[in-house]
Short mmCIF file of C-alpha atoms in Angstrom, two decimals:
data_model
loop_
_atom_site.label_atom_id
_atom_site.label_comp_id
_atom_site.label_asym_id
_atom_site.label_seq_id
_atom_site.Cartn_x
_atom_site.Cartn_y
_atom_site.Cartn_z
CA MET M 1083 15.32 -33.85 36.14
CA ASP M 1084 14.19 -30.36 35.05
CA ILE M 1085 16.37 -28.80 37.76
CA THR M 1086 19.32 -30.97 36.71
CA LYS M 1087 18.92 -29.89 33.08
CA ARG M 1088 18.70 -26.23 34.07
CA LEU M 1089 21.87 -26.47 36.17
CA MET M 1090 23.67 -28.26 33.33
CA LEU M 1091 22.59 -25.59 30.86
CA ASP M 1092 23.67 -22.77 33.19
CA ALA M 1093 27.11 -24.38 33.46
CA LEU M 1094 27.50 -24.80 29.70
CA ASP M 1095 26.46 -21.18 29.17
CA GLU M 1096 29.63 -20.15 31.02
CA LEU M 1097 31.83 -21.83 28.40
CA VAL M 1098 33.22 -19.80 25.51
CA LYS M 1099 32.90 -21.19 21.99
CA ALA M 1100 36.26 -23.01 22.01
CA GLU M 1101 35.60 -24.53 25.43
CA PHE M 1102 32.13 -25.68 24.41
CA LYS M 1103 33.63 -27.30 21.30
CA ASP M 1104 36.17 -29.09 23.49
CA PHE M 1105 33.33 -30.24 25.79
CA ILE M 1106 31.47 -31.76 22.80
CA TRP M 1107 34.68 -33.48 21.65
CA HIS M 1108 34.93 -35.31 24.98
CA LEU M 1109 31.28 -36.39 24.79
CA SER M 1110 31.77 -37.89 21.34
CA ASN M 1111 35.09 -39.54 22.21
CA GLY M 1112 34.18 -40.75 25.68
CA VAL M 1113 34.30 -38.74 28.91
CA ALA M 1114 35.92 -41.74 30.59
CA GLU M 1115 36.87 -45.28 29.67
CA ASP M 1116 33.68 -46.82 31.04
CA ILE M 1117 31.28 -44.15 29.71
CA LYS M 1118 29.70 -44.79 26.33
CA PRO M 1119 30.37 -41.89 23.91
CA ILE M 1120 27.54 -40.01 22.26
CA PRO M 1121 27.57 -40.61 18.48
CA ARG M 1122 29.19 -37.71 16.63
CA GLY M 1123 26.20 -37.34 14.34
CA LYS M 1124 23.99 -36.35 17.25
CA LEU M 1125 26.39 -33.58 18.28
CA GLU M 1126 26.82 -31.82 14.94
CA GLU M 1127 25.56 -28.22 14.73
CA VAL M 1128 23.93 -28.36 18.15
CA ASP M 1129 23.54 -25.58 20.68
CA ARG M 1130 23.98 -25.90 24.43
CA SER M 1131 20.35 -26.80 25.04
CA ASP M 1132 20.53 -29.59 22.45
CA VAL M 1133 23.64 -31.00 24.14
CA VAL M 1134 21.89 -31.10 27.51
CA ASP M 1135 18.88 -32.90 26.01
CA CYS M 1136 21.16 -35.36 24.25
CA MET M 1137 23.10 -36.12 27.46
CA VAL M 1138 19.95 -36.63 29.52
CA LYS M 1139 18.51 -38.93 26.87
CA GLN M 1140 21.65 -41.08 26.75
CA TYR M 1141 22.84 -40.98 30.36
CA SER M 1142 19.56 -40.41 32.25
CA ASP M 1143 20.24 -39.84 35.98
CA ASP M 1144 24.02 -39.90 35.44
CA ALA M 1145 23.95 -36.90 33.07
CA GLY M 1146 24.77 -34.42 35.83
CA LYS M 1147 27.78 -36.38 37.13
CA ILE M 1148 29.07 -36.91 33.61
CA THR M 1149 28.77 -33.17 32.94
CA VAL M 1150 30.94 -32.52 36.00
CA GLN M 1151 33.54 -35.03 34.82
CA ALA M 1152 33.57 -33.62 31.28
CA LEU M 1153 34.14 -30.12 32.68
CA ARG M 1154 37.09 -31.46 34.65
CA ASN M 1155 38.43 -33.07 31.48
CA ILE M 1156 38.57 -29.67 29.79
CA LYS M 1157 40.25 -28.11 32.85
CA GLN M 1158 37.15 -26.22 34.01
CA ASN M 1159 37.70 -27.42 37.58
CA ASP M 1160 36.19 -24.41 39.33
CA LEU M 1161 33.04 -24.58 37.22
CA ALA M 1162 32.84 -28.35 37.80
CA LYS M 1163 33.12 -27.84 41.55
CA ARG M 1164 30.38 -25.20 41.61
CA LEU M 1165 28.07 -27.36 39.51
CA GLU M 1166 28.65 -30.36 41.76
CA LEU M 1167 27.79 -28.30 44.85
CA LYS M 1168 24.59 -27.08 43.19
CA PHE M 1169 23.55 -30.67 42.45
CA ARG M 1170 24.01 -31.49 46.14
CA GLU M 1171 22.05 -28.47 47.29
CA VAL M 1172 18.97 -29.31 45.23
CA GLN M 1173 18.96 -32.85 46.63
CA GLN M 1174 18.78 -31.67 50.25
CA PRO M 1175 15.23 -31.41 51.65
CA VAL M 1176 13.96 -27.96 52.52
CA GLN M 1177 13.52 -27.53 56.29
CA ASP M 1178 12.02 -24.95 58.56
CA ALA M 1179 14.98 -22.80 59.58
CA ARG M 1180 13.81 -22.75 63.17
CA HIS M 1181 14.05 -26.52 63.39
CA ALA M 1182 16.95 -27.12 61.03
CA PRO M 1183 19.85 -29.17 62.38
CA VAL M 1184 23.29 -27.66 62.76
CA PRO M 1185 24.63 -26.81 59.28
CA VAL M 1186 27.42 -29.04 58.03
CA GLU M 1187 29.77 -28.99 55.09
CA PRO M 1188 28.51 -30.28 51.73
CA GLN M 1189 28.39 -34.06 51.73
CA PRO M 1190 29.73 -36.33 48.98
CA LEU M 1191 27.47 -38.05 46.50
CA GLN M 1192 27.13 -41.81 46.44
CA SER M 1193 27.28 -43.66 43.16
CA ASP M 1194 23.48 -43.67 43.14
CA GLY M 1195 23.41 -39.88 43.47
CA LYS M 1196 22.19 -39.81 47.07
CA LEU M 1197 23.82 -37.70 49.75
CA ARG M 1198 25.85 -39.46 52.40
CA ASN M 1199 25.02 -38.76 56.02
CA MET M 1200 27.07 -39.55 59.10
CA THR M 1201 24.95 -41.42 61.64
CA GLN M 1202 25.65 -40.08 65.13
CA SER M 1203 26.25 -42.34 68.10
CA SER M 1204 23.92 -42.07 71.08
CA GLN M 1205 25.08 -40.73 74.42
CA GLU M 1206 23.72 -43.89 76.07
CA PHE M 1207 25.88 -46.07 73.84
CA LYS M 1208 28.99 -44.04 74.59
CA GLN M 1209 28.41 -44.06 78.33
CA LYS M 1210 27.69 -47.80 78.28
CA MET M 1211 30.93 -48.50 76.42
CA LEU M 1212 32.95 -46.43 78.89
CA GLN M 1213 31.33 -48.14 81.86
CA ASP M 1214 31.25 -51.74 80.59
CA VAL M 1215 34.48 -52.08 78.63
CA GLY M 1216 36.34 -48.90 79.49
CA ASP M 1217 39.67 -50.69 79.85
CA GLU M 1218 39.28 -52.38 76.47
CA ILE M 1219 38.85 -49.24 74.36
CA TYR M 1220 40.94 -46.23 73.42
CA ARG M 1221 39.36 -43.46 75.47
CA PRO M 1222 38.70 -40.19 73.64
CA ALA M 1223 40.82 -37.21 74.62
CA SER M 1224 39.21 -34.05 75.97
CA SER M 1225 41.14 -31.75 73.63
CA GLN M 1226 39.36 -29.50 71.14
CA ARG M 1227 40.31 -31.68 68.19
CA LYS M 1228 39.92 -35.40 67.76
CA GLY M 1229 43.14 -35.53 65.81
CA SER M 1230 44.96 -34.57 62.65
CA ALA M 1231 44.84 -36.47 59.38
CA LEU M 1232 47.19 -36.42 56.39
CA LEU M 1233 45.54 -36.94 53.00
CA ILE M 1234 47.84 -37.39 49.98
CA THR M 1235 46.36 -37.90 46.50
CA ASN M 1236 48.32 -38.24 43.27
CA ILE M 1237 46.16 -37.43 40.25
CA VAL M 1238 48.29 -35.80 37.54
CA PHE M 1239 51.59 -37.43 36.51
CA ASP M 1240 54.43 -36.26 34.28
CA TYR M 1241 53.50 -38.98 31.82
CA LYS M 1242 49.86 -38.37 30.91
CA GLU M 1243 49.05 -42.03 30.41
CA TYR M 1244 49.55 -42.45 34.16
CA ASN M 1245 46.96 -39.82 35.14
CA ARG M 1246 44.38 -41.17 37.61
CA VAL M 1247 40.99 -40.12 36.22
CA GLY M 1248 38.38 -40.06 38.99
CA ALA M 1249 40.92 -39.83 41.83
CA GLU M 1250 39.68 -36.34 42.71
CA ILE M 1251 36.38 -37.98 43.72
CA ASP M 1252 38.25 -40.20 46.19
CA GLU M 1253 40.06 -37.16 47.55
CA GLU M 1254 36.81 -35.25 48.02
CA ASN M 1255 35.04 -38.19 49.66
CA MET M 1256 37.93 -38.96 52.01
CA ASP M 1257 38.36 -35.30 52.97
CA TRP M 1258 34.66 -35.07 53.83
CA LEU M 1259 34.70 -38.30 55.85
CA LEU M 1260 37.74 -37.31 57.92
CA ARG M 1261 36.29 -33.89 58.70
CA ALA M 1262 32.91 -35.44 59.53
CA LEU M 1263 34.72 -37.67 62.02
CA GLY M 1264 36.24 -34.60 63.67
CA TYR M 1265 39.76 -34.60 62.21
CA SER M 1266 41.61 -31.55 60.93
CA VAL M 1267 42.92 -32.53 57.51
CA VAL M 1268 46.33 -31.71 56.03
CA LYS M 1269 45.76 -32.19 52.31
CA ARG M 1270 48.53 -32.62 49.73
CA ARG M 1271 48.28 -33.42 46.02
CA ASN M 1272 50.54 -34.64 43.19
CA LEU M 1273 53.76 -35.48 45.05
CA SER M 1274 56.92 -37.31 44.10
CA GLY M 1275 58.04 -40.27 46.19
CA GLU M 1276 60.56 -38.06 47.97
CA ALA M 1277 57.90 -35.41 48.62
CA ILE M 1278 55.52 -38.01 50.07
CA ASP M 1279 58.26 -39.12 52.46
CA ARG M 1280 58.90 -35.50 53.44
CA GLU M 1281 55.21 -34.77 54.04
CA VAL M 1282 54.71 -37.88 56.21
CA ARG M 1283 57.87 -37.02 58.13
CA ASN M 1284 56.72 -33.41 58.65
CA PHE M 1285 53.28 -34.61 59.68
CA SER M 1286 54.86 -36.77 62.38
CA LYS M 1287 56.49 -33.62 63.79
CA LEU M 1288 53.20 -31.79 64.44
CA LEU M 1289 53.80 -32.07 68.18
CA PRO M 1290 51.09 -29.72 69.53
CA GLU M 1291 48.44 -31.24 67.25
CA HIS M 1292 49.37 -34.84 68.04
CA ARG M 1293 49.90 -34.20 71.73
CA ASP M 1294 46.35 -32.83 72.10
CA SER M 1295 44.76 -35.50 69.89
CA ASP M 1296 43.44 -38.97 70.58
CA SER M 1297 44.31 -40.59 67.21
CA THR M 1298 45.49 -39.90 63.68
CA PHE M 1299 44.87 -40.96 60.07
CA VAL M 1300 47.31 -41.14 57.15
CA VAL M 1301 45.64 -41.72 53.77
CA ILE M 1302 47.72 -42.14 50.60
CA MET M 1303 46.12 -42.64 47.18
CA SER M 1304 48.21 -43.13 44.04
CA HIS M 1305 49.54 -45.77 41.68
CA GLY M 1306 51.31 -48.59 43.46
CA SER M 1307 53.45 -51.66 42.98
CA ARG M 1308 55.46 -54.35 44.78
CA ILE M 1309 59.22 -53.74 44.59
CA ASN M 1310 61.58 -56.26 46.19
CA ASN M 1311 58.66 -57.61 48.20
CA ARG M 1312 57.84 -54.13 49.59
CA ASP M 1313 54.68 -52.12 48.94
CA ALA M 1314 55.57 -48.96 47.02
CA ILE M 1315 53.60 -45.80 46.24
CA LEU M 1316 54.58 -44.30 42.90
CA GLY M 1317 55.41 -40.59 42.71
CA VAL M 1318 54.17 -38.29 39.96
CA HIS M 1319 57.56 -38.36 38.17
CA TYR M 1320 57.65 -42.17 38.02
CA HIS M 1321 58.28 -44.02 34.81
CA GLU M 1322 59.06 -47.72 34.61
CA LYS M 1323 62.07 -47.08 32.35
CA ASN M 1324 62.96 -43.39 32.63
CA ASN M 1325 62.51 -42.82 36.38
CA PRO M 1326 61.83 -46.08 38.25
CA LYS M 1327 63.15 -44.78 41.58
CA ASP M 1328 60.43 -42.17 42.18
CA VAL M 1329 58.65 -44.24 44.83
CA TYR M 1330 57.69 -44.11 48.49
CA PHE M 1331 57.68 -47.35 50.47
CA VAL M 1332 54.60 -47.79 52.65
CA ASP M 1333 56.57 -49.25 55.54
CA GLU M 1334 58.33 -45.89 55.98
CA THR M 1335 55.01 -44.57 57.32
CA PHE M 1336 55.29 -46.91 60.28
CA SER M 1337 58.82 -45.68 60.94
CA HIS M 1338 57.87 -42.01 60.83
CA LEU M 1339 54.94 -42.47 63.24
CA ASN M 1340 56.47 -44.97 65.66
CA SER M 1341 57.22 -44.34 69.33
CA VAL M 1342 60.77 -43.16 68.64
CA ASN M 1343 60.04 -40.63 65.88
CA CYS M 1344 56.57 -39.52 67.01
CA PRO M 1345 56.34 -39.87 70.82
CA ALA M 1346 53.28 -37.58 70.87
CA LEU M 1347 51.26 -40.46 69.41
CA ILE M 1348 52.34 -43.13 71.88
CA HIS M 1349 49.32 -45.20 73.04
CA LYS M 1350 47.12 -43.52 70.39
CA PRO M 1351 45.59 -45.28 67.36
CA LYS M 1352 47.35 -44.58 64.07
CA VAL M 1353 45.22 -45.57 61.07
CA ILE M 1354 46.87 -45.92 57.66
CA LEU M 1355 44.71 -46.25 54.52
CA ILE M 1356 46.36 -47.05 51.19
CA GLN M 1357 44.45 -46.90 47.89
CA ALA M 1358 46.96 -48.28 45.37
CA CYS M 1359 47.87 -51.39 43.44
CA ARG M 1360 50.15 -53.98 45.01
CA GLY M 1361 50.91 -55.88 41.81
CA ASP M 1362 49.47 -57.03 38.50
CA HIS M 1363 47.05 -59.77 39.49
CA PRO M 1364 43.48 -59.07 38.25
CA GLY M 1365 40.97 -57.32 40.48
CA GLY M 1366 38.30 -55.25 38.61
CA VAL M 1367 37.08 -53.79 35.35
CA GLU M 1368 37.39 -50.02 35.67
CA VAL M 1369 40.51 -47.83 35.65
CA ARG M 1370 43.36 -49.75 37.31
CA ASP M 1371 45.46 -48.09 40.01
CA GLN M 1372 48.70 -49.50 38.71
CA VAL M 1373 51.09 -48.23 36.06
CA PRO M 1374 49.93 -49.22 32.54
CA GLU M 1375 52.35 -51.51 30.85
CA SER M 1376 63.88 -47.51 69.70
CA ASP M 1377 62.76 -46.66 72.79
CA SER M 1378 63.41 -48.93 75.82
CA TRP M 1379 60.20 -47.89 77.63
CA PHE M 1380 57.66 -48.32 74.85
CA HIS M 1381 57.07 -50.71 71.99
CA GLU M 1382 58.73 -49.11 68.99
CA GLU M 1383 55.74 -49.91 66.77
CA LYS M 1384 52.38 -50.10 68.52
CA ASP M 1385 48.74 -49.00 68.09
CA PHE M 1386 48.89 -49.14 64.29
CA VAL M 1387 46.34 -50.44 61.82
CA CYS M 1388 46.98 -50.37 58.08
CA PHE M 1389 44.12 -51.09 55.67
CA MET M 1390 45.13 -51.51 52.02
CA SER M 1391 42.85 -51.54 49.00
CA SER M 1392 44.04 -54.90 47.68
CA LEU M 1393 45.82 -58.12 48.60
CA PRO M 1394 49.59 -58.46 47.99
CA ASP M 1395 50.54 -58.69 44.30
CA THR M 1396 46.99 -57.69 43.30
CA ALA M 1397 45.73 -54.71 41.33
CA SER M 1398 43.33 -52.09 42.67
CA TYR M 1399 40.59 -50.36 40.69
CA ARG M 1400 38.95 -46.98 40.35
CA ASN M 1401 35.82 -45.79 38.54
CA ALA M 1402 36.36 -42.58 36.58
CA ILE M 1403 33.02 -41.13 37.73
CA THR M 1404 32.46 -42.42 41.26
CA GLY M 1405 36.05 -42.99 42.41
CA SER M 1406 37.60 -46.18 43.78
CA HIS M 1407 35.52 -49.03 45.20
CA PHE M 1408 37.74 -49.13 48.29
CA ILE M 1409 37.21 -45.49 49.27
CA ASN M 1410 33.49 -45.61 48.45
CA TYR M 1411 32.97 -48.67 50.65
CA ILE M 1412 34.91 -47.05 53.50
CA VAL M 1413 32.81 -43.87 53.34
CA ASP M 1414 29.54 -45.83 53.11
CA VAL M 1415 30.34 -48.18 56.01
CA PHE M 1416 31.75 -45.45 58.26
CA CYS M 1417 28.72 -43.22 57.66
CA GLU M 1418 26.28 -46.01 58.49
CA ARG M 1419 28.08 -47.87 61.28
CA ALA M 1420 30.85 -45.78 62.91
CA HIS M 1421 28.38 -44.64 65.57
CA GLU M 1422 28.35 -48.09 67.18
CA HIS M 1423 31.21 -50.22 65.79
CA HIS M 1424 34.95 -50.01 66.46
CA ILE M 1425 37.34 -49.60 63.57
CA MET M 1426 38.26 -53.28 63.14
CA GLU M 1427 34.57 -54.13 62.84
CA LEU M 1428 34.20 -51.34 60.28
CA PHE M 1429 37.09 -52.69 58.23
CA THR M 1430 35.53 -56.16 58.39
CA LYS M 1431 32.27 -54.70 57.02
CA VAL M 1432 34.20 -53.04 54.19
CA THR M 1433 35.96 -56.31 53.36
CA SER M 1434 32.69 -58.25 53.45
CA GLY M 1435 30.98 -55.75 51.17
CA MET M 1436 33.79 -55.81 48.62
CA ALA M 1437 34.02 -59.61 48.76
CA THR M 1438 30.35 -59.98 47.80
CA ARG M 1439 30.36 -57.15 45.26
CA PRO M 1440 29.09 -58.47 41.90
CA GLY M 1441 31.84 -58.70 39.32
CA ARG M 1442 31.54 -58.77 35.55
CA THR M 1443 34.77 -60.76 34.98
CA ARG M 1444 37.07 -63.08 36.88
CA ASP M 1445 38.58 -60.01 38.53
CA LYS M 1446 37.71 -59.70 42.21
CA LEU M 1447 38.40 -56.95 44.74
CA LEU M 1448 39.44 -57.65 48.31
CA PRO M 1449 41.15 -55.23 50.74
CA CYS M 1450 43.69 -56.37 53.28
CA LEU M 1451 44.77 -55.49 56.83
CA GLU M 1452 48.53 -55.17 57.36
CA ARG M 1453 50.82 -54.77 60.39
CA THR M 1454 47.97 -54.31 62.85
CA SER M 1455 49.09 -53.66 66.42
CA LEU M 1456 46.01 -52.11 68.04
CA THR M 1457 45.77 -53.24 71.66
CA LYS M 1458 42.25 -51.94 72.29
CA LYS M 1459 39.01 -51.21 70.47
CA PHE M 1460 39.07 -47.89 68.64
CA TYR M 1461 35.70 -46.10 68.34
CA LEU M 1462 35.61 -43.07 66.05
CA ILE M 1463 32.52 -41.12 67.14
CA TRP M 1464 32.07 -39.57 70.59
CA PRO M 1465 30.06 -36.60 71.97
CA GLU M 1466 28.84 -34.29 69.22
CA ILE M 1467 28.20 -31.17 71.33
CA ASN M 1468 31.88 -30.20 71.26
CA ASN M 1469 32.34 -30.84 67.54
CA ARG M 1470 29.04 -29.23 66.49
CA VAL M 1471 28.91 -26.28 68.86
CA ASN M 1472 31.74 -25.50 71.25
CA TYR M 1473 34.79 -26.11 69.09
CA THR M 1474 33.32 -24.32 66.09
CA LEU M 1475 32.75 -21.17 68.13
CA LYS M 1476 36.15 -21.52 69.73
CA GLU M 1477 37.70 -21.70 66.27
CA ALA M 1478 35.95 -18.46 65.33
CA LEU M 1479 37.34 -16.86 68.48
CA VAL M 1480 40.86 -18.14 67.82
CA HIS M 1481 40.75 -16.54 64.37
CA LEU M 1482 40.03 -13.14 65.93
CA VAL M 1483 42.81 -13.53 68.49
CA ASP M 1484 45.31 -14.67 65.86
CA GLN M 1485 44.45 -11.63 63.73
CA GLU M 1486 44.89 -9.41 66.82
CA LEU M 1487 41.39 -8.01 66.35
CA ILE M 1488 40.48 -8.55 70.00
CA ASP M 1489 42.46 -8.37 73.23
CA MET M 1490 41.48 -11.17 75.60
CA ASP M 1491 43.47 -9.52 78.40
CA CYS M 1492 40.86 -6.75 78.42
CA ASN M 1493 38.07 -7.31 80.98
CA ILE M 1494 35.37 -5.77 78.75
CA THR M 1495 36.40 -7.97 75.82
CA ARG M 1496 36.27 -11.11 77.98
CA TYR M 1497 32.86 -10.09 79.30
CA CYS M 1498 31.47 -9.50 75.79
CA VAL M 1499 32.99 -12.70 74.42
CA SER M 1500 31.48 -14.75 77.26
CA ASN M 1501 28.09 -13.08 76.84
CA LEU M 1502 27.86 -13.68 73.10
CA ILE M 1503 29.42 -17.16 73.12
CA CYS M 1504 27.03 -18.38 75.83
CA GLN M 1505 24.02 -17.20 73.82
CA LEU M 1506 25.28 -18.96 70.69
CA CYS M 1507 26.10 -22.14 72.62
CA HIS M 1508 22.57 -22.07 74.04
CA LEU M 1509 21.21 -21.94 70.51
CA GLY M 1510 23.53 -24.71 69.27
CA ILE M 1511 22.85 -27.04 72.20
CA SER M 1512 19.10 -26.56 71.75
CA ARG M 1513 19.40 -27.65 68.13
CA VAL M 1514 21.54 -30.69 68.92
CA VAL M 1515 19.16 -31.81 71.68
CA GLU M 1516 16.14 -31.37 69.41
CA ALA M 1517 17.86 -33.27 66.60
CA TRP M 1518 18.72 -36.07 69.04
CA ASN M 1519 15.18 -36.28 70.38
CA ASN M 1520 13.79 -36.54 66.86
CA HIS M 1521 16.32 -39.17 65.78
CA ARG M 1522 14.95 -42.67 65.33
CA ILE M 1523 17.53 -45.34 66.09
CA PRO M 1524 17.22 -48.48 63.91
CA GLY M 1525 15.97 -51.37 66.02
CA VAL M 1526 15.41 -49.20 69.08
CA ASN M 1527 12.64 -46.87 67.88
CA ILE M 1528 12.49 -43.34 69.33
CA SER M 1529 15.39 -42.32 71.57
CA GLN M 1530 14.81 -41.30 75.18
CA LEU M 1531 14.14 -37.60 75.46
CA LEU M 1532 17.00 -35.54 76.85
CA GLN M 1533 14.77 -32.73 78.08
CA GLU M 1534 11.32 -32.14 79.53
CA LYS M 1535 8.32 -32.34 77.20
CA GLU M 1536 7.65 -28.62 77.10
CA SER M 1537 9.79 -26.50 74.80
CA PRO M 1538 12.92 -25.21 76.52
CA THR M 1539 12.80 -21.56 77.48
CA SER M 1540 16.14 -21.34 79.25
CA LEU M 1541 19.56 -22.89 79.15
CA HIS M 1542 18.77 -24.83 82.33
CA ARG M 1543 15.87 -26.68 80.72
CA VAL M 1544 17.97 -27.56 77.71
CA VAL M 1545 20.63 -29.38 79.68
CA LEU M 1546 18.45 -30.94 82.40
CA GLN M 1547 17.34 -34.52 81.91
CA LYS M 1548 14.15 -35.88 83.45
CA LYS M 1549 15.71 -36.13 86.90
CA LYS M 1550 16.33 -32.75 88.47
CA PHE M 1551 19.36 -32.18 90.65
CA SER M 1552 19.66 -29.62 93.39
CA SER M 1553 22.65 -27.31 93.03
CA THR M 1554 23.62 -28.17 96.61
CA ILE M 1555 24.58 -31.73 95.67
CA LEU M 1556 26.58 -30.73 92.59
CA PRO M 1557 30.38 -30.35 92.90
CA ASN M 1558 31.95 -26.90 92.88
CA GLY M 1559 34.42 -25.89 90.19
CA THR M 1560 37.52 -27.29 91.88
CA GLU M 1561 35.80 -30.57 92.76
CA ALA M 1562 34.52 -30.92 89.21
CA ALA M 1563 38.02 -30.37 87.81
CA ASP M 1564 39.46 -32.99 90.18
CA LEU M 1565 36.72 -35.45 89.23
CA TYR M 1566 37.36 -34.83 85.54
CA MET M 1567 41.08 -35.44 86.01
CA ASP M 1568 40.46 -38.68 87.94
CA THR M 1569 37.98 -39.96 85.35
CA LEU M 1570 39.55 -38.98 82.02
CA GLY M 1571 43.15 -38.24 82.91
CA SER M 1572 43.07 -34.66 81.61
CA SER M 1573 42.20 -31.31 83.09
CA LEU M 1574 39.59 -28.58 82.97
CA ILE M 1575 40.28 -24.87 83.34
CA ARG M 1576 39.95 -24.17 87.06
CA VAL M 1577 39.89 -20.38 87.01
CA SER M 1578 36.98 -18.55 85.39
CA SER M 1579 37.89 -16.04 82.68
CA PHE M 1580 34.41 -14.76 81.89
CA GLY M 1581 35.24 -11.15 82.77
CA MET M 1582 33.57 -8.91 85.34
CA ASP M 1583 30.36 -7.02 84.59
CA PRO M 1584 31.58 -3.50 83.61
CA PHE M 1585 28.20 -1.75 83.84
CA THR M 1586 27.39 0.55 86.75
CA SER M 1587 23.63 0.53 86.13
CA GLU M 1588 20.95 -1.63 84.55
CA HIS M 1589 20.09 1.29 82.27
CA GLU M 1590 23.56 1.17 80.68
CA LYS M 1591 23.29 -2.56 80.15
CA ALA M 1592 19.78 -2.29 78.65
CA THR M 1593 20.96 0.44 76.28
CA VAL M 1594 23.77 -1.74 74.92
CA GLU M 1595 21.43 -4.73 74.56
CA GLN M 1596 18.90 -2.61 72.66
CA LEU M 1597 21.48 -1.12 70.28
CA PHE M 1598 23.07 -4.51 69.67
CA SER M 1599 19.70 -6.18 68.94
CA GLU M 1600 18.89 -3.44 66.41
CA LYS M 1601 22.11 -4.27 64.57
CA TRP M 1602 21.82 -8.06 65.03
CA PRO M 1603 18.14 -8.94 65.56
CA ASP M 1604 18.70 -12.67 64.94
CA ILE M 1605 21.92 -14.08 66.40
CA ALA M 1606 21.16 -17.42 64.76
CA VAL M 1607 22.75 -15.87 61.67
CA LEU M 1608 26.05 -15.72 63.55
CA PHE M 1609 25.87 -19.37 64.57
CA ASN M 1610 24.77 -20.63 61.15
CA ASN M 1611 27.70 -18.90 59.47
CA ALA M 1612 30.26 -19.88 62.11
CA VAL M 1613 29.54 -23.61 61.87
CA ASN M 1614 30.08 -23.33 58.12
CA LYS M 1615 33.47 -21.66 58.66
CA ASN M 1616 32.30 -18.15 57.76
CA PHE M 1617 33.50 -16.19 60.79
CA LEU M 1618 32.95 -12.68 59.39
CA PRO M 1619 29.44 -12.09 60.85
CA PHE M 1620 30.61 -13.35 64.27
CA LYS M 1621 33.62 -11.03 64.11
CA GLU M 1622 31.52 -8.00 63.18
CA ALA M 1623 28.93 -8.74 65.88
CA LEU M 1624 31.53 -9.24 68.60
CA ILE M 1625 33.41 -6.05 67.71
CA THR M 1626 30.08 -4.18 67.70
CA LEU M 1627 29.26 -5.52 71.17
CA VAL M 1628 32.71 -4.62 72.54
CA THR M 1629 32.52 -1.10 71.07
CA LEU M 1630 29.04 -0.46 72.49
CA THR M 1631 30.02 -1.81 75.91
CA GLN M 1632 33.13 0.38 76.02
CA ARG M 1633 31.04 3.41 75.08
CA TYR M 1634 28.24 2.98 77.62
CA SER M 1635 29.93 1.29 80.59
#
């Protein structure tokens, strides 16, 4: 709690006098509808330290989260974001850097203040599923991305009484979950009904992204209603009397993503999540998500699943501090069970959890599946090596190419890229293997080791399992590509583009290695930054290596 108080005080110290006064006003009048205000008498003639003590005394472990929300209430969004990240950092255990797992993006907080973690599926489980029920599941694609996701959140409306307090928490949680599952997220906020329609339509036209993907998500969170027996999402300009036509009908999403309008997603799962009211019937006690007062060759609509936060004609609810129950249950269940359950089982777990959730009134919450046309089982989590290592480094490389900072047609550049990338992949794979070997699977105890007992000293030992294979019985490059095509229906690159060794002597090569190691003694720094989307160190190191190689070769 001492650390929490210090972080709270540091944040309040950044407020000017008028902002601090506004902050106190929100505390005494209620940060949110379900948060008990602090009596005005306790907040008279107090300094920042007194306010922190007062908040901790009244709100205990929730004081930090309430501080973040109060900062958002006074439009200090950047400060609120930084404070929230600091709270997360202090809750993560300190680890030996040599044995730390691959860095990941900050994870969302649960309502109890604990960090969420995505449980990874075992390689044995994935292989077993492919072998035993391969024809009954949607097979993962071999492309560099799992898929694209569209995330639309309406928070601020023209009419302030419609504003959705706490919706930014849902947006943050959903964004984290989708990225943790391997999706690239297109995020949009505060849209009219017409703009929502345009964004979903544009998203359906992302042909390269959808063509190379294996699935997609569309998540829409806003106020909602039932209009002429159709589910409607309300735009930010909506008003029951002044502008009742600012809506987007949910069924349009199916039209935009069907086989006619989005052929790139044919035979691929399309998951639609809707957090919105569907009517006025009771359903909770917090902030309510309703307004106060074809083709002849393919099925036109196939491989869809739509999961909505409430039953028809029923309201949906959101907590101003923790976000909506629906989104929180989805994130919790997916984090704990997506490694071994397909998506329909996950949705069943969410429904079961919400059905048994204790309620303080007659209002009850129950989500609902709509227009489901999945023909196979859809598993979300597959091999982590690509997501954690290979694709991250490839993304760093693509950034350099896009910025025209390197020329991949140059032999020396290709040689240097291959050299550095292989070293970083070696490091990343070692970490993933070590993390896997140390992972205890519930009900199964310790997982089978992927490597020999002694510590790996070369790339070969990292990737070898207990059985050793002679290189003479392994397929050559062409045979491997053919086998890959036959097994997964997609192709590998058949021609090597590593680049030829440009050095004429071992002395030249040793000189470059020595000079490079003086500049970059620990290449783990490059990997750690790259996986957290900071590509600058990788760029500088690669350009240094190319420059040195050009000079001495």
